[in-house]
Coordinates of C-alpha atoms in Angstrom, one line a residue:
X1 CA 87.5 110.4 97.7
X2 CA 83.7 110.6 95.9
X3 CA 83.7 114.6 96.2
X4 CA 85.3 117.4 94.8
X5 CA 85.5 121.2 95.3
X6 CA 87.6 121.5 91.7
X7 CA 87.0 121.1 88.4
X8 CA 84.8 117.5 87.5
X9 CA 83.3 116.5 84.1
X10 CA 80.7 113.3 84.0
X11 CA 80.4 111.4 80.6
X12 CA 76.5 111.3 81.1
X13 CA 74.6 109.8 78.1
X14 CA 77.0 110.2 75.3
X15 CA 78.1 114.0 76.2
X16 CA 80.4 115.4 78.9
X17 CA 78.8 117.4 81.8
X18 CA 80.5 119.7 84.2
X19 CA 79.7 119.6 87.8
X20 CA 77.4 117.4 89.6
X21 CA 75.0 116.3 87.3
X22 CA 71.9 115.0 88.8
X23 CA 71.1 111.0 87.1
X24 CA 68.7 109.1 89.5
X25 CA 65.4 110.3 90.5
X26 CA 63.8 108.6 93.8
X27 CA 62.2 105.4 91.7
X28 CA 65.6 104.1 90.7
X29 CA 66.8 101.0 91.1
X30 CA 70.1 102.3 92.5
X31 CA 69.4 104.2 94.7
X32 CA 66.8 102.3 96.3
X33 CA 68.7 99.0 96.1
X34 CA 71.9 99.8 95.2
X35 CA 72.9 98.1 92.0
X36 CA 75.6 100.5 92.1
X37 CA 79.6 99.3 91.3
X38 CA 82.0 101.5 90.2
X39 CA 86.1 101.7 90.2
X40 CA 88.8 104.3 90.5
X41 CA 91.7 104.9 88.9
X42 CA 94.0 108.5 89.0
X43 CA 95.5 110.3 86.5
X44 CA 98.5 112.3 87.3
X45 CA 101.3 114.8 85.3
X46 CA 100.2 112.9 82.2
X47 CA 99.7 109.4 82.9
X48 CA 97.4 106.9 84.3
X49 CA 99.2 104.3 85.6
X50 CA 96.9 100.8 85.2
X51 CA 94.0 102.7 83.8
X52 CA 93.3 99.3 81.1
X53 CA 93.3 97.0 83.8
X54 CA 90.9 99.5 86.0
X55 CA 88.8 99.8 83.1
X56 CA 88.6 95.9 83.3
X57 CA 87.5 95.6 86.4
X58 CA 84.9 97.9 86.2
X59 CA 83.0 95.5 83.2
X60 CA 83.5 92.2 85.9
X61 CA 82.1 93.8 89.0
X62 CA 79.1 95.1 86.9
X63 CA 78.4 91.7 85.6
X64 CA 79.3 90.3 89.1
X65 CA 76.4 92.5 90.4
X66 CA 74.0 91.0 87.5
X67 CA 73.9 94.1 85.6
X68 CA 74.9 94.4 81.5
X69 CA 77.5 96.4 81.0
X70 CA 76.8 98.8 77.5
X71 CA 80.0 99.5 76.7
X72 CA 83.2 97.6 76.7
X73 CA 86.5 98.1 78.9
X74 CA 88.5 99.6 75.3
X75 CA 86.0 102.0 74.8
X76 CA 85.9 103.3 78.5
X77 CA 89.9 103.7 78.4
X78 CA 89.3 105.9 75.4
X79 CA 86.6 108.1 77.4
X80 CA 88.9 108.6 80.4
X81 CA 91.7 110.0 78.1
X82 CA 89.5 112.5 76.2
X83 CA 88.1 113.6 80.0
X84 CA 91.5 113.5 81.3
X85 CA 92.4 116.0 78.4
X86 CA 90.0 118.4 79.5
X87 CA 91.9 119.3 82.5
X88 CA 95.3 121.0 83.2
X89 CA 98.8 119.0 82.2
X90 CA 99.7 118.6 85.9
X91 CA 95.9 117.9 87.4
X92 CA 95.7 115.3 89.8
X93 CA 92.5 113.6 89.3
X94 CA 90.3 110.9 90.4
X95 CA 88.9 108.3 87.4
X96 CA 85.7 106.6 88.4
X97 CA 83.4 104.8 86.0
X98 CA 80.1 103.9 86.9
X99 CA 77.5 101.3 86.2
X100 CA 74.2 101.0 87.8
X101 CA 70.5 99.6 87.4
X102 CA 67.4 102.0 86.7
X103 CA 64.4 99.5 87.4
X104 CA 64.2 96.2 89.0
X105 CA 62.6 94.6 92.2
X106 CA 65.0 93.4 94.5
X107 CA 67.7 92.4 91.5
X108 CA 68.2 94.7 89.0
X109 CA 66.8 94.9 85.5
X110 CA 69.8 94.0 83.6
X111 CA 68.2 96.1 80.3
X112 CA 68.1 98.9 82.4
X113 CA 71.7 99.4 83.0
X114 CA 73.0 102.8 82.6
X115 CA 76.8 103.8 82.6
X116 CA 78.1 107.6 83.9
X117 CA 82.3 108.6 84.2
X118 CA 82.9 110.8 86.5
X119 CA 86.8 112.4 86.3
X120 CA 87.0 115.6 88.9
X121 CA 90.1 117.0 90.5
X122 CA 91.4 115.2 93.5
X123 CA 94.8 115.8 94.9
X124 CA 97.4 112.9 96.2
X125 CA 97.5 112.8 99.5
X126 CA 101.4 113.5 100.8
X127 CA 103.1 110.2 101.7
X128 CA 102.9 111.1 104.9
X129 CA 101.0 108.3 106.1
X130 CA 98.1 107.4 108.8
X131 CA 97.6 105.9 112.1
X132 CA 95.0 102.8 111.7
X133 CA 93.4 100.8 115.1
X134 CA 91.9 97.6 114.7
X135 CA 88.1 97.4 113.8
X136 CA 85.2 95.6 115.6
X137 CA 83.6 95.7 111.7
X138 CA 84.4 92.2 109.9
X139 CA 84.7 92.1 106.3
X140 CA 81.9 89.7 104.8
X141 CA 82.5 86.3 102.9
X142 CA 82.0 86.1 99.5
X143 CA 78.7 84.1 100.9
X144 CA 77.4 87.2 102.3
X145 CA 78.1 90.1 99.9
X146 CA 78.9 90.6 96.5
X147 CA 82.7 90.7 97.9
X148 CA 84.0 90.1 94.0
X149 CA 82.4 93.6 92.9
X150 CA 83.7 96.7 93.8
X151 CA 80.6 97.2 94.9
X152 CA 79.3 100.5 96.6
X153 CA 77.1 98.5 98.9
X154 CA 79.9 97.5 100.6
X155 CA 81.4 100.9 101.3
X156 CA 78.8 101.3 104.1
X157 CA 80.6 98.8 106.5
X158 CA 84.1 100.6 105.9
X159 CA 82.3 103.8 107.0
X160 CA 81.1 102.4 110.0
X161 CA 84.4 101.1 111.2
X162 CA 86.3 104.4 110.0
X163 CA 83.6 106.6 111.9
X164 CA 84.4 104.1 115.3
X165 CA 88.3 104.7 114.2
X166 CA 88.0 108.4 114.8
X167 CA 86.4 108.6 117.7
X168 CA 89.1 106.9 118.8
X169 CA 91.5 109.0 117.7
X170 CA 93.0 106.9 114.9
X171 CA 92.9 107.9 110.8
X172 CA 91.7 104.4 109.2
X173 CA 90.3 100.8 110.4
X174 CA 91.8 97.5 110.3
X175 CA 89.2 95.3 109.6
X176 CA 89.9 91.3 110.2
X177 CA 88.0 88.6 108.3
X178 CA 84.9 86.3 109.8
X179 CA 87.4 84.2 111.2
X180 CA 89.5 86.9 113.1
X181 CA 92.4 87.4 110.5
X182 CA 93.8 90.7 109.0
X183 CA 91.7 91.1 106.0
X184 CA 92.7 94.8 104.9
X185 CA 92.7 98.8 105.7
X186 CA 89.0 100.4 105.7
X187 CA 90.1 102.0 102.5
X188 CA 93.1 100.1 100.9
X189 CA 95.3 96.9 101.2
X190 CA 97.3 96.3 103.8
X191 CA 100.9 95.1 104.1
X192 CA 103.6 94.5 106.8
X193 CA 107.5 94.2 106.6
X194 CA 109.2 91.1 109.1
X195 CA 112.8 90.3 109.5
X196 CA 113.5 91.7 105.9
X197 CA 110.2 89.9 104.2
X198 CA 107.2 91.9 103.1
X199 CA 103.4 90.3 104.3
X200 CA 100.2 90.6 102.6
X201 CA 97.1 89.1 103.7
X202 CA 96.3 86.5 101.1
X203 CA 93.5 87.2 99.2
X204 CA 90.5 85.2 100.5
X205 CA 87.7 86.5 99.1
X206 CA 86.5 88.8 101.5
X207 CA 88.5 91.8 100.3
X208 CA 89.3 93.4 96.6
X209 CA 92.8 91.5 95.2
X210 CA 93.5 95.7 94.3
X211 CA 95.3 96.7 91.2
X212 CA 97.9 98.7 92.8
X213 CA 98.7 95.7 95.5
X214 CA 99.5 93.6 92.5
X215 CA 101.5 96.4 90.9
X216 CA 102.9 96.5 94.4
X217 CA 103.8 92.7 94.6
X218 CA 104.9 92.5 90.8
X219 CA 108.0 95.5 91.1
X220 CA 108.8 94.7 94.8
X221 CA 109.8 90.9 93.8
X222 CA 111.0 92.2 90.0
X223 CA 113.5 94.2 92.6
X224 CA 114.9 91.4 94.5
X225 CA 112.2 91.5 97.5
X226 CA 110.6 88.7 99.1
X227 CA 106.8 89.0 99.0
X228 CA 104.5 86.7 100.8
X229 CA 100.9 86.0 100.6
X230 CA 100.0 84.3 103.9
X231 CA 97.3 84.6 106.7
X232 CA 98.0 87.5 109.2
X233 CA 97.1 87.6 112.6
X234 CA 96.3 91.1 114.8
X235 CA 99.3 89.7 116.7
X236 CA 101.6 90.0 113.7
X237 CA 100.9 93.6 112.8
X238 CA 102.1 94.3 116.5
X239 CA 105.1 92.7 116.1
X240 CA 105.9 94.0 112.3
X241 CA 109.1 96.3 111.5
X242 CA 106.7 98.3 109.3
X243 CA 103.7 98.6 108.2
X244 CA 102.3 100.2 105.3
X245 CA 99.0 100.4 102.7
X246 CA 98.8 100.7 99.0
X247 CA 95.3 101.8 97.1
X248 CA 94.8 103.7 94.2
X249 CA 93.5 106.7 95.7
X250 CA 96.8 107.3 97.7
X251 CA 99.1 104.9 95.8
X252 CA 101.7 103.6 98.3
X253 CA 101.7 105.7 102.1
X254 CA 103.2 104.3 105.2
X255 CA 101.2 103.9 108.3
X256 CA 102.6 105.5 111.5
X257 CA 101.1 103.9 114.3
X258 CA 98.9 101.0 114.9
X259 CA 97.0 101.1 118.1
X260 CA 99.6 102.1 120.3
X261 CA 102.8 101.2 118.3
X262 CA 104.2 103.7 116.5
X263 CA 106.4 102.6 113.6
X264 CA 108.9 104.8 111.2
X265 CA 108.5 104.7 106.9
X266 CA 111.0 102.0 106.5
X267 CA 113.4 101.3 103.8
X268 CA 110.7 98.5 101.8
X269 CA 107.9 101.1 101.7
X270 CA 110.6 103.5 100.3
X271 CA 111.2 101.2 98.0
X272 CA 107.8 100.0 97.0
X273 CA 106.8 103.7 96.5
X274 CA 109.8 104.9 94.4
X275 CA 109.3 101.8 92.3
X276 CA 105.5 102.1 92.0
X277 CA 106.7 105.9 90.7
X278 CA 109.5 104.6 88.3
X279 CA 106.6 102.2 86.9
X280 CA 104.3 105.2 86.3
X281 CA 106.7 107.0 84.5
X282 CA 108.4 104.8 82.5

């Protein structure tokens, strides 16, 4: 996610650019201080499932990050779909609208605000899943980071634990919370499945409440499943009949191992996944 060898179009002030167009020179606020939030969606054979409500969210974190978002969440909806008609029927691709400050000392210059699309090729992974080991790297209270944003200052940390993850040997990080609880994946939410009930950590303020994990929720309890929101413990993933991650750039995947228990797809990631298709496509 963030690069692409395909096709990619950028909305850069008011026209659409193909390729990488350069927008920050070294002076910028942005990439000096990073007053940079952004959020992703995907578009895939046609659709876009949740695009309004990813559109959304883009307008709160830039405001959470004290910047003054131009446009309005309608209008960025109606960009994505003319970039998404630029491409192939069948592309898969990667939505990601962008806000960020040009000047500023420390916080950023609100009136400086500028607003780029980006919308490049970007395959779904397989639903073949990943193996995850848990992370020395703590996700930060909302007292220490702009945790409500999806803010790309915050991306660095998640590096840093997927980076000691690999030298490890595993795919992705668990990171816990300040107090030692499962907060989430390094790159998506995290869920478990025990004697037939599904486990999320409840959201706490330290990680993203992300759109597909409430699409996730919604159709898993529409279809009879019992969901729970509760504090998780390292211990409990251990222990859990399955485990399994939802984020919008791979949707719904299961994970295959955690440290050194391995665990199969199970029947409620099935589930969750064909149900988070039906939704798509309905």
């Amino acid at each position: 996610m963030g690069g692409t060898t395909g096709q990619a179009w950028s909305w850069v002030q008011g026209e659409w650019v193909e390729g990488n167009p350069p927008i920050v020179g070294p002076l910028s606020h942005a990439l000096w201080l990073s007053s940079v939030v952004f959020d992703g969606a995907r578009a895939f054979q046609g659709v876009a499932p949740d695009l309004d409500l990813h559109c959304a969210r883009a307008i709160r974190s830039a405001l959470a990050m004290g910047l003054a978002p131009m446009v309005t969440a309608g209008e960025i909806e109606e960009l994505c779909w003319d970039g998404i008609r630029r491409f192939g029927k069948n592309a898969e691709l990667y939505i990601r609208p962008m806000f960020f400050a040009e000047e500023g000392f420390v916080a950023p210059d609100p009136e400086t605000t500028r607003f780029v699309l980006s919308i490049y090729e970007d395959p779904l992974p397989p639903p073949t899943g990943f193996t995850a080991c848990l992370s020395s790297r703590r996700r930060p209270p909302p007292s220490m980071a702009p945790t409500e944003a999806k803010a790309a200052c915050l991306y660095p940390n998640a590096a840093r634990a997927l980076t000691e993850a690999r030298k490890r040997g595993f795919q992705n990080a668990i990171l816990l919370d300040a107090i030692g609880n499962v907060a989430e994946f390094a790159t998506s939410n995290l869920f478990i499945v025990k004697g037939g009930v599904v486990r999320t950590p409840v959201p706490n303020g330290c990680f993203l409440n992300g759109i597909t994990r409430q699409r996730v929720i919604a159709l898993l309890r529409a279809d009879g499943a019992v969901v729970e929101e509760c504090t998780l413990t390292p211990a409990d993933l251990l222990e859990a009949d399955e485990v399994f991650s939802t984020g919008n750039h791979s949707k719904c995947v299961p994970v295959t191992k955690v440290e050194d228990r391995a665990f199969a797809p199970g029947p409620f990631f099935k589930r969750a996944r064909a149900l988070y298709w039906e939704y798509a496509f309905r």
